[in-house]
XYZ file of C-alpha atoms in Angstrom:
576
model
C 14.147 -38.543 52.917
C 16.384 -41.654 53.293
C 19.058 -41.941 56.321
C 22.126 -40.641 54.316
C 24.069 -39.558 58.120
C 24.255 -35.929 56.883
C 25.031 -33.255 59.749
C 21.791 -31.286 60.423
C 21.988 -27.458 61.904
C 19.483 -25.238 62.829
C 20.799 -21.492 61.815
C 19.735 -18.181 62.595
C 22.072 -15.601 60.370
C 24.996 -17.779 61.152
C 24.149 -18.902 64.671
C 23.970 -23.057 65.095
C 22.641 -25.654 66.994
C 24.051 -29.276 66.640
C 21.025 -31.487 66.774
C 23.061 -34.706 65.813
C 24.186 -36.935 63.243
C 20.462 -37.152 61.949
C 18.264 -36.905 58.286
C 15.298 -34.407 58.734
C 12.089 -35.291 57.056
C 10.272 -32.083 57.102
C 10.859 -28.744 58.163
C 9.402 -24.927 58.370
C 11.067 -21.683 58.189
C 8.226 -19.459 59.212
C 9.364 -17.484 62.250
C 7.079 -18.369 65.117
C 5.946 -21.710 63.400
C 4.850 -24.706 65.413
C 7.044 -27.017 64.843
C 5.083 -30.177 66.523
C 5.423 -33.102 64.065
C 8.866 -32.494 62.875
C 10.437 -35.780 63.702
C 14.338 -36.743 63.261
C 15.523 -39.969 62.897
C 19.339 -41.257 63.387
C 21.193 -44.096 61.883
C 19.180 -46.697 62.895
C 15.688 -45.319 61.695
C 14.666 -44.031 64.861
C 12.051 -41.504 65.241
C 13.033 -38.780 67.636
C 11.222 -35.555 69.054
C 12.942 -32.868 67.483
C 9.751 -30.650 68.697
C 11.430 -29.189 72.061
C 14.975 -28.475 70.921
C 13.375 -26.460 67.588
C 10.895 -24.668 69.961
C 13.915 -23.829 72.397
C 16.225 -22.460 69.240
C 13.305 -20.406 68.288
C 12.798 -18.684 71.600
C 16.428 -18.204 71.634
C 16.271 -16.611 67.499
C 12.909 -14.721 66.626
C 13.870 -13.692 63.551
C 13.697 -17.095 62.117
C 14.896 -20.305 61.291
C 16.547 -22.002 58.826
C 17.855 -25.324 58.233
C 20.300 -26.050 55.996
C 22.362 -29.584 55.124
C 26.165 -29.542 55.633
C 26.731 -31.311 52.513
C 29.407 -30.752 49.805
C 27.467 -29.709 47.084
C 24.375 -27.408 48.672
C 22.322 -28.778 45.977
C 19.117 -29.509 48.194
C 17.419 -27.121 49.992
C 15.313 -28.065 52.955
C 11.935 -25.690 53.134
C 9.521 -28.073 51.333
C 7.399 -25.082 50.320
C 10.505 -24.299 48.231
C 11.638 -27.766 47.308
C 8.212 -28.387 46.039
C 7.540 -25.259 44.474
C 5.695 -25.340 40.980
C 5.886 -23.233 38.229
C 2.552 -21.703 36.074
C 3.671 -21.672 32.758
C 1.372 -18.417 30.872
C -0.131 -20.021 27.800
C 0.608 -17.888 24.443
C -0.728 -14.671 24.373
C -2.732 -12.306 21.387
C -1.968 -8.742 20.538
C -2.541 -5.933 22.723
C -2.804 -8.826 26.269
C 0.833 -7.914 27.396
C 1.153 -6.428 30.300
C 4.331 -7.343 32.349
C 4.916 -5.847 36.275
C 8.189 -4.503 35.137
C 6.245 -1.580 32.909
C 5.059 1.426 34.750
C 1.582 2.287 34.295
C 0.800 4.780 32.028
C 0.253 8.465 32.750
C -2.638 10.956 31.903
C -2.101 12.288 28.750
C -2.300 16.374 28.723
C -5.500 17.296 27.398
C -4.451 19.747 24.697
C -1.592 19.821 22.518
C -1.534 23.485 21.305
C 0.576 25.018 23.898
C 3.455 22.505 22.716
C 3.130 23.877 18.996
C 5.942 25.924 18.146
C 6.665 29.404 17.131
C 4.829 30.598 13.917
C 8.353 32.262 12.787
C 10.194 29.603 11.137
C 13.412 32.204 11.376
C 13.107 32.301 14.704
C 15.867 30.648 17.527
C 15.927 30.870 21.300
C 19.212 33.371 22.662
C 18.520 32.606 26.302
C 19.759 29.697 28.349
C 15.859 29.529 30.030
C 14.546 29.271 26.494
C 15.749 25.797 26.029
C 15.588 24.277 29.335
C 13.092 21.445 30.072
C 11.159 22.062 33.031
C 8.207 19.584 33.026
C 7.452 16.345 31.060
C 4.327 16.498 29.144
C 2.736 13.049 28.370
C 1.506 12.629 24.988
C -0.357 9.445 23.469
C 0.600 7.993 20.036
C -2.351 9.657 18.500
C -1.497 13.252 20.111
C 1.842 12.917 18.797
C 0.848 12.096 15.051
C -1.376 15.077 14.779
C 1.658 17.124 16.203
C 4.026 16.258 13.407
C 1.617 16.437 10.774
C 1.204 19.852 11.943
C 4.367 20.724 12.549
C 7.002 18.559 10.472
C 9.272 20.720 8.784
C 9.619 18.308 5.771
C 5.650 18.163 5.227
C 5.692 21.984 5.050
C 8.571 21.767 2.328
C 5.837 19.369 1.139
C 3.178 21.394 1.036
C 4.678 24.328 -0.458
C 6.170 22.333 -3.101
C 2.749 21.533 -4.454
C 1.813 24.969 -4.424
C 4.738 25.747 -6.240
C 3.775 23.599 -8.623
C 0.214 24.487 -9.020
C 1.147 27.645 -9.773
C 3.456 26.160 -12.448
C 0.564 24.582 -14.329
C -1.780 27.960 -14.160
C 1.353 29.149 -15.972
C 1.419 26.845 -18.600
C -2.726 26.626 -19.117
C -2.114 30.561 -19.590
C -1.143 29.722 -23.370
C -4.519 28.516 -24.036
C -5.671 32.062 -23.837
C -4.633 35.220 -26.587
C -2.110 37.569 -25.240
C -4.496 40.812 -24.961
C -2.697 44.233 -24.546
C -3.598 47.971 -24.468
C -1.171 50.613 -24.768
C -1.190 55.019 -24.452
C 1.332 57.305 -24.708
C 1.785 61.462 -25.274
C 5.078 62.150 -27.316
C 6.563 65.887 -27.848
C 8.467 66.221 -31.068
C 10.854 69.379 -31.698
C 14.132 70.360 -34.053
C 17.096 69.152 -32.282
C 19.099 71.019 -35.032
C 17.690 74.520 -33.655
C 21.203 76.938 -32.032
C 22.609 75.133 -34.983
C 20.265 76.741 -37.549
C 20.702 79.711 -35.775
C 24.324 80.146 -35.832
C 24.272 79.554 -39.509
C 22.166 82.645 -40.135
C 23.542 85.003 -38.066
C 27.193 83.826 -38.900
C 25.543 84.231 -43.197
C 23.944 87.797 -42.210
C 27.247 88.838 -40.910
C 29.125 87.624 -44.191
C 26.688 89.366 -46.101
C 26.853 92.801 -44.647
C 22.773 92.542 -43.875
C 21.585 95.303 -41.687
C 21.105 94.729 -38.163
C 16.817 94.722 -38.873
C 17.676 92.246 -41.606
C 19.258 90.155 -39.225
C 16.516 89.991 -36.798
C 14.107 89.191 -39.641
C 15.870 86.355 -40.754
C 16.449 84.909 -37.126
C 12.647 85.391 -36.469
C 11.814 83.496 -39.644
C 13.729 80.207 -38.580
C 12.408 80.057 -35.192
C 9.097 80.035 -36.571
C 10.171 77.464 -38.644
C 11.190 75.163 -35.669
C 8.099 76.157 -33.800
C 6.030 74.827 -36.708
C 7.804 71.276 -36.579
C 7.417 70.653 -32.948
C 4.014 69.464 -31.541
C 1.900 67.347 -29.526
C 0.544 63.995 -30.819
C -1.301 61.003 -28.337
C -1.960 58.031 -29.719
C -3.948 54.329 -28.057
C -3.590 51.112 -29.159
C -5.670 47.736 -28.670
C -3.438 44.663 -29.944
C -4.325 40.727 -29.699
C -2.232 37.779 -30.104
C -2.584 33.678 -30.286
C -0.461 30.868 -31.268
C -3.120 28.945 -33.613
C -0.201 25.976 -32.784
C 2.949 25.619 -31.708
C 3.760 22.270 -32.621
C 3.062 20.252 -29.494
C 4.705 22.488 -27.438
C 1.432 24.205 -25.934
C -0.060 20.592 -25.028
C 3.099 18.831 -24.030
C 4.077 21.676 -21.416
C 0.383 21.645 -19.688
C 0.344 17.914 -19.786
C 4.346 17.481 -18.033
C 2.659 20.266 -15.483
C -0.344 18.562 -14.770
C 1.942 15.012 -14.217
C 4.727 17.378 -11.919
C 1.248 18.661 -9.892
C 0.832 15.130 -9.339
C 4.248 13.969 -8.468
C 4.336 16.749 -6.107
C 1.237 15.760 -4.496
C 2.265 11.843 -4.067
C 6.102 13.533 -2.563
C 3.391 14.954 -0.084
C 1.598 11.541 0.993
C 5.227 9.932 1.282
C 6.398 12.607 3.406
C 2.995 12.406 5.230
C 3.736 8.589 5.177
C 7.558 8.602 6.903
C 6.167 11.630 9.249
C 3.523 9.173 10.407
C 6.135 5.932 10.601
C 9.012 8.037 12.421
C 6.747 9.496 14.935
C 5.678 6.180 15.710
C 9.039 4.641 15.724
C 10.247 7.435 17.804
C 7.100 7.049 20.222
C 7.841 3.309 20.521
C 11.633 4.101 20.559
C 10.564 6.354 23.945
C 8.688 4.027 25.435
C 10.969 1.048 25.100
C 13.778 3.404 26.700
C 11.398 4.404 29.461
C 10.778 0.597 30.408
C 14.542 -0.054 30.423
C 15.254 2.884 33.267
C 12.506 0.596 35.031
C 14.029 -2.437 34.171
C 17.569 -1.183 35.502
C 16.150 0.158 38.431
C 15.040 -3.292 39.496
C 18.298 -4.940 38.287
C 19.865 -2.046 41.013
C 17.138 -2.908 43.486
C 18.250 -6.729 43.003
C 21.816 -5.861 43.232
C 21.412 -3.758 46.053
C 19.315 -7.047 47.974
C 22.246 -9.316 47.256
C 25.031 -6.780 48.384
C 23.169 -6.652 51.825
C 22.233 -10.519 52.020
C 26.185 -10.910 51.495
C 27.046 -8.471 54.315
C 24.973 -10.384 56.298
C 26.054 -13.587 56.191
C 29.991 -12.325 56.292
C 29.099 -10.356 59.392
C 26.786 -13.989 61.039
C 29.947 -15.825 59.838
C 28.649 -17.682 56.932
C 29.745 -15.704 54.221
C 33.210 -14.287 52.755
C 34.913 -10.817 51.741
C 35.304 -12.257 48.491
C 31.377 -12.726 48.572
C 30.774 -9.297 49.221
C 33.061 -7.953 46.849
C 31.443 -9.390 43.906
C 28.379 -8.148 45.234
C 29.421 -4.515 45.016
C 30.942 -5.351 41.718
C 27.871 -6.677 40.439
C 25.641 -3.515 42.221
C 28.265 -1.156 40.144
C 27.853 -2.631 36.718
C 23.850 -2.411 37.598
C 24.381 1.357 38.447
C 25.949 1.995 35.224
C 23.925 0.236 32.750
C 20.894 2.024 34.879
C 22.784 5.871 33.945
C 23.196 4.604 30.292
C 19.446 3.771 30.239
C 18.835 7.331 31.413
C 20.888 8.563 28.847
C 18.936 6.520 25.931
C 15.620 7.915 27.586
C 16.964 11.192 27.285
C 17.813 10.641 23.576
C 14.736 9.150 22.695
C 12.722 12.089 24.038
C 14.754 14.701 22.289
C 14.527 12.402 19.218
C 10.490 12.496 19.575
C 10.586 16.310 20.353
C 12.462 16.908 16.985
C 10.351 14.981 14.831
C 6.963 16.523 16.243
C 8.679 20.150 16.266
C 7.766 21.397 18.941
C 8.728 24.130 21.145
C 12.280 24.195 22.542
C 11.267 24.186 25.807
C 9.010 21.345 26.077
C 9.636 17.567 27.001
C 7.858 14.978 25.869
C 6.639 11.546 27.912
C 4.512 8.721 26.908
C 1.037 8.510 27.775
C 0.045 4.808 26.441
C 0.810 1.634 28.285
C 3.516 -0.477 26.377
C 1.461 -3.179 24.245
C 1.094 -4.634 20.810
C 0.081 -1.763 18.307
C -2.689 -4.512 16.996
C -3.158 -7.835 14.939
C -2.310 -7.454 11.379
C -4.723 -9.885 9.552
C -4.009 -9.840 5.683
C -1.823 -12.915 4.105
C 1.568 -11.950 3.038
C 0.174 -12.141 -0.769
C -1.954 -9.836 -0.781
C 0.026 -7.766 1.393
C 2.306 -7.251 -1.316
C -0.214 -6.857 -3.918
C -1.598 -3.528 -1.820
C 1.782 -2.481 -2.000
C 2.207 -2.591 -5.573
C -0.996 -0.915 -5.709
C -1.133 1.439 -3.287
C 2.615 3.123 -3.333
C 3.585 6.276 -4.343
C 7.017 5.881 -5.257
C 5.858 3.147 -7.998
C 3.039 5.406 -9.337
C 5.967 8.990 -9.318
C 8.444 6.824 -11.219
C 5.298 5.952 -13.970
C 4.782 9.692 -13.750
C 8.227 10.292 -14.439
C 8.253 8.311 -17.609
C 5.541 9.917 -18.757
C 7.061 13.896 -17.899
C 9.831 12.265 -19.942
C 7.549 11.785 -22.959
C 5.884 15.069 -22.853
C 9.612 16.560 -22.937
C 10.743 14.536 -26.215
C 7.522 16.371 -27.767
C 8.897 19.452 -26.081
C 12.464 19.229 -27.731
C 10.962 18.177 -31.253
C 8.299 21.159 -31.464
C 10.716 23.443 -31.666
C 11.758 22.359 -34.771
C 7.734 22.121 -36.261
C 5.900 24.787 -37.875
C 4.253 27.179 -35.702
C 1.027 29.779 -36.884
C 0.511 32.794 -34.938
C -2.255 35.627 -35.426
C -2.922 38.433 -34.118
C -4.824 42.173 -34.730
C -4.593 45.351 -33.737
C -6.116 48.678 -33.572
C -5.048 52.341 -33.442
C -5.459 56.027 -32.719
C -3.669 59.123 -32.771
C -4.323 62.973 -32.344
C -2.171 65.976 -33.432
C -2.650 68.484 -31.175
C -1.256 70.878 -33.789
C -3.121 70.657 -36.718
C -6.967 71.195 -37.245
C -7.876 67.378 -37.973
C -9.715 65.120 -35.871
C -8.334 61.596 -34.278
C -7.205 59.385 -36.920
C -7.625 55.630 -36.743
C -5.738 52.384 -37.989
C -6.079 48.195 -37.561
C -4.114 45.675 -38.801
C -4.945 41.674 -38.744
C -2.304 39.349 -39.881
C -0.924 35.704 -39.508
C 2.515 34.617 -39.368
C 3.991 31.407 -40.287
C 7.540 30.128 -38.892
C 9.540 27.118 -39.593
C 13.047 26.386 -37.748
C 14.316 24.054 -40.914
C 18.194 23.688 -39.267
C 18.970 24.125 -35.426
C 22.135 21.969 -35.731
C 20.732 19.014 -34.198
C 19.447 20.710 -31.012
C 16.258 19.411 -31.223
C 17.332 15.764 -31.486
C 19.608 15.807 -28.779
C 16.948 17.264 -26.456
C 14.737 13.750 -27.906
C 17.147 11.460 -27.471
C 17.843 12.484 -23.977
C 14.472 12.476 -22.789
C 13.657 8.770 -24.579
C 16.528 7.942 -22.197
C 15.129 9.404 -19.360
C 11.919 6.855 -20.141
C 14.284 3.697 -19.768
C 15.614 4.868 -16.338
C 12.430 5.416 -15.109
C 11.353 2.432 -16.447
C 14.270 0.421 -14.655
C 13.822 2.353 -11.738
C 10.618 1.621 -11.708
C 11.411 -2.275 -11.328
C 13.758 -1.767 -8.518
C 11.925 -0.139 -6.327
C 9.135 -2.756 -6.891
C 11.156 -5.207 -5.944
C 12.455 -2.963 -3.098
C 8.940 -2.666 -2.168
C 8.337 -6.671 -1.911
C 11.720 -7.755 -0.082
C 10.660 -4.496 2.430
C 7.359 -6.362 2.847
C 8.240 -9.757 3.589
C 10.464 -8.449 5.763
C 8.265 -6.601 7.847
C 5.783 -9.280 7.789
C 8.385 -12.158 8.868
C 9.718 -9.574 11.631
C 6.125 -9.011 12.802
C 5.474 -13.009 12.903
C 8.564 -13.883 14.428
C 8.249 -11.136 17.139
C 4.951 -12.159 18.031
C 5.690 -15.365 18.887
C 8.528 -13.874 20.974
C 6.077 -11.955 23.028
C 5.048 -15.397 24.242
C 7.904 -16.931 24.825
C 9.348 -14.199 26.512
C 6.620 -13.855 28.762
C 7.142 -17.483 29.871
C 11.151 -16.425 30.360
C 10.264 -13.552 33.093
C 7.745 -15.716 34.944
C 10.673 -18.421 35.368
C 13.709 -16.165 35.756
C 11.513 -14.247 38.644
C 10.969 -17.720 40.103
C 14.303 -18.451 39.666
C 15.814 -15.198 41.522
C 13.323 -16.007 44.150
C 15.071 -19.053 44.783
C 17.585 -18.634 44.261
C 18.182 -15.710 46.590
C 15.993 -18.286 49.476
C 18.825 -20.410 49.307
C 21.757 -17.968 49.296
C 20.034 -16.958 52.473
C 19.634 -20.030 53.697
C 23.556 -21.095 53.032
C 22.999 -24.106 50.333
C 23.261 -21.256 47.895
C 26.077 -19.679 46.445
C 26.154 -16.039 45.942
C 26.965 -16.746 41.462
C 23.257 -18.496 41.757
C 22.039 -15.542 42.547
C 23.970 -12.841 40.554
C 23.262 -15.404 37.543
C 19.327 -15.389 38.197
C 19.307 -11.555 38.216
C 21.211 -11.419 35.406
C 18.623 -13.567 33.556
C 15.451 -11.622 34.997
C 17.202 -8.128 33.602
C 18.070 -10.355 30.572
C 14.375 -11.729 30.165
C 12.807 -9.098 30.837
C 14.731 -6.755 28.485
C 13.816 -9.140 26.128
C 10.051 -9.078 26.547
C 10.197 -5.170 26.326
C 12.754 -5.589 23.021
C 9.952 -8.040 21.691
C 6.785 -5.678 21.991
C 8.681 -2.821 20.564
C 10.072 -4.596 17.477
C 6.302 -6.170 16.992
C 5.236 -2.381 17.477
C 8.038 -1.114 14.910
C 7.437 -3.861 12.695
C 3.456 -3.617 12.628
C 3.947 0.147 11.883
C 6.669 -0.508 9.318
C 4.375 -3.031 7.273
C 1.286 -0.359 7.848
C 4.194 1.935 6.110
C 4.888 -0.818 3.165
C 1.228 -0.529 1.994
C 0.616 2.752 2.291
C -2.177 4.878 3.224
C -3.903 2.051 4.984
C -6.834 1.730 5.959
C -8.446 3.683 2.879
C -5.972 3.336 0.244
C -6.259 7.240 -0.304
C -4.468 10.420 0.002
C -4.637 11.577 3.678
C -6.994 14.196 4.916
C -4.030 16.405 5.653
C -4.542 18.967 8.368
């Protein structure tokens, strides 16, 4: 170093020793170094032996020396080990190599997930305070919490009863391809209903007629037997048969719009299967990003908490001010806070997770898997798109809905067709009264009907449903383009926060260089206490954005995975 007459102290936590109006040339800071070969030299480029006056300091301060420069700006710090110190720049980095210090290692996922599955009653609710209160964090890997949810998701149970709904819809309408076939008994009791009448007449016409009281009973005798003779006993069977020989489309259209609605309900079931899969792993992402922020704001406290106490030292040795201190507390404060509001988020996030698998009320959920890219996605953006347009089931429900449309025009004009009808029957009936056996009757007939005039019903119903084809035509070609713009923008996100991964990686390694130095010469006294709250504010910075980069590759990987749909087979999933 050239002879620039600066004032040259040896310090120990605010302690000096005037060695004279000197330029130093080399230096150590270990405590206990040997410190033959330093040399001084004053004005005049004389070497001096610094050796014996360092040697006494150190006896006289153990815990170290350091040597600072009285010089206006503190711009130059002495330690060559520091002054000299080189940076390794990481090259770029490939999915699934990120693994910064910051992120905890992962835990041991629970072997078995069926004690977290909750109750069978979907009625059911907890009444107790113990019922809902999370005792123990149960770690869970990605894959353990996808085959929760797609056991347990509320909306792929709608899902699944939806198609069973409309399977049973279908068997409904395939019904009319069979006849209507019917049996039918019965055992009737006819009598006079006119009987006390009868009666009253007679006796009241006896009376009138001056008859004799055995003339009387004679003729009251004669119309009960009369009555008797009308009521009887008679049981009759009968075997009838019916089929529509056609109904005018109506028979075809209505199995045809069932079979289509089976199907639509089906695809509603791999989309809900599909978001099921993409929230859990959002969520799961979501969790672990919040988990690594609690880390990374415990280490921005831990920083905090280092500067607070390097600035009460040097205020106590001298060196340092109130005003110093101060903004050291200040800065440990705001670290405090933003390390409660990152327990708060984790908090969140793990409720979030625990309501999307559904499990039971009492159980927390944790993240097993070490934070790292979800994987490399390797198809070009064009034919990205073109498995989306092939493999989506929104595009292929809104074809399906066009065609349900079509089916129901045929369904509103066949009710103003002809329709033929048959149908037989066969019949027997016994008199328990009478002395003749069973008697038998069938009848076979067809029957012809025509609705000529329904006042434009018919039409109406046409009309509407040829309408219902152009909106789910246009539909159709909005959510295709829907489809491509969500893509390409999961595809650019996914680019752009790969490449962030790398440089983000590089932005740690030099903000934890630069805190390291920046707290060295803080300590030493050619720092200033805003180099150092400024270099921790860039490590939390860098490394929040190295955790923020992973997790929006993650999201966006699982989001384009989403885009396609049912990737990697292109088929309905195997559904649990």
């Amino acid at each position: 170093m050239g002879n620039n007459n600066k004032l040259i102290q040896v310090l120990s936590f605010g302690t000096a020793i005037a060695i004279g109006n000197v330029t130093i040339a080399n230096a150590k800071t270990t405590p206990q170094a040997d410190f033959n070969g330093y040399q001084l030299s004053d004005n005049n480029d004389q070497s001096l032996d610094v050796a014996p006056v360092l040697k006494t300091a150190q006896s006289a301060f153990p815990q170290g020396l350091v040597l600072r420069q009285n010089i206006q700006s503190f711009d130059t710090l002495i330690p060559p080990q520091i002054a000299q110190a080189e940076l390794t720049i990481p090259e770029n980095i490939s999915p699934g190599e990120v693994s910064p210090e910051i992120i905890k290692p992962a835990q041991e996922p629970i072997p078995s997930t069926e004690k977290l599955n909750p109750s069978g009653n979907p009625l059911s609710f907890p009444t107790q305070p113990d019922e809902v209160e999370v005792d123990l964090q149960q770690p869970i890997t990605l894959e353990q919490a996808i085959e929760l949810s797609l056991n347990n998701n509320r909306t792929i149970q709608q899902a699944r009863l939806a198609v069973e709904g409309a399977e049973a819809e279908l068997r409904e309408q395939r019904a009319a391809l069979f006849p209507v076939f019917g049996i039918s008994s019965g055992l009737n009791f006819s009598d006079s209903a006119f009987l006390d009448s009868n009666l009253q007449q007679v006796i009241d016409g006896q009376v009138a007629a001056g008859a004799t009281e055995e003339e009387a009973e004679a003729a009251i005798t004669s119309v009960t037997a009369s009555s008797a003779e009308d009521s009887n006993f008679v049981y009759t069977n009968s075997i009838t048969l019916n089929y529509n020989l056609f109904t005018g489309g109506l028979r075809g259209a209505s199995i045809r719009s069932a079979e289509k609605q089976l199907t639509t309900s089906e695809l509603d079931l791999e989309i809900a299967v599909e978001e099921t899969r993409l929230e859990t792993s959002s969520n799961y992402y979501n969790l672990q990003n919040a988990t690594a922020q609690v880390a990374i704001q415990e280490a921005a406290v831990e920083d905090a908490s280092q500067t607070l106490k390097d600035a009460q030292l040097l205020e106590r040795a001298g060196l340092g001010t109130r005003f110093d201190v101060l903004r050291a507390e200040v800065e440990l404060s705001q670290a405090q806070q933003s390390l409660n509001t990152a327990f708060a988020n984790q908090n969140i996030a793990r409720r979030q997770l625990a309501e999307t698998l559904s499990v039971s009320h009492e159980t927390g959920i944790s993240t097993a898997d070490a934070i790292e890219t979800a994987g490399a996605w390797e198809v070009p953006l064009s034919e990205t798109i073109i498995m989306a347009f092939q493999n989506r089931a929104e595009l292929e429900q809104f074809l399906l809905q066009r065609e349900i449309s079509e089916e129901a025009r045929k369904i509103a004009l066949s009710s103003v067709r002809p329709t033929l009808g048959a149908s037989a029957s066969y019949s027997t009936s016994d008199d328990f009264e009478d002395d003749f056996d069973i008697t038998d009757s069938y009848a076979v007939g067809v029957t012809l009907s025509w609705t000529l005039f329904d006042g434009g019903a018919a039409a109406a119903g046409a009309r509407q449903a040829r309408t219902d084809v152009a909106i789910a035509e246009t539909a159709f070609a909005d959510q295709r383009n829907q489809i491509r713009f969500a893509v390409e923008q999961a595809f650019f996100t996914l680019e752009a926060n790969l490449s962030n991964i790398g440089t983000a990686t590089k932005e740690v390694e030099l903000a934890e260089e630069s805190l390291r130095l920046a707290r060295l010469r803080f300590q030493a006294g050619v720092g200033t206490q805003t180099d150092v709250i400024e270099a921790q504010t860039q490590l939390t910075t860098a490394r929040g954005a190295l955790l923020s980069s992973i997790t929006d590759y993650n999201l966006s990987f699982v989001s384009l995975q989403r885009q396609v749909s049912n990737v990697p087979d292109n088929g309905l999933q195997d559904l649990p």
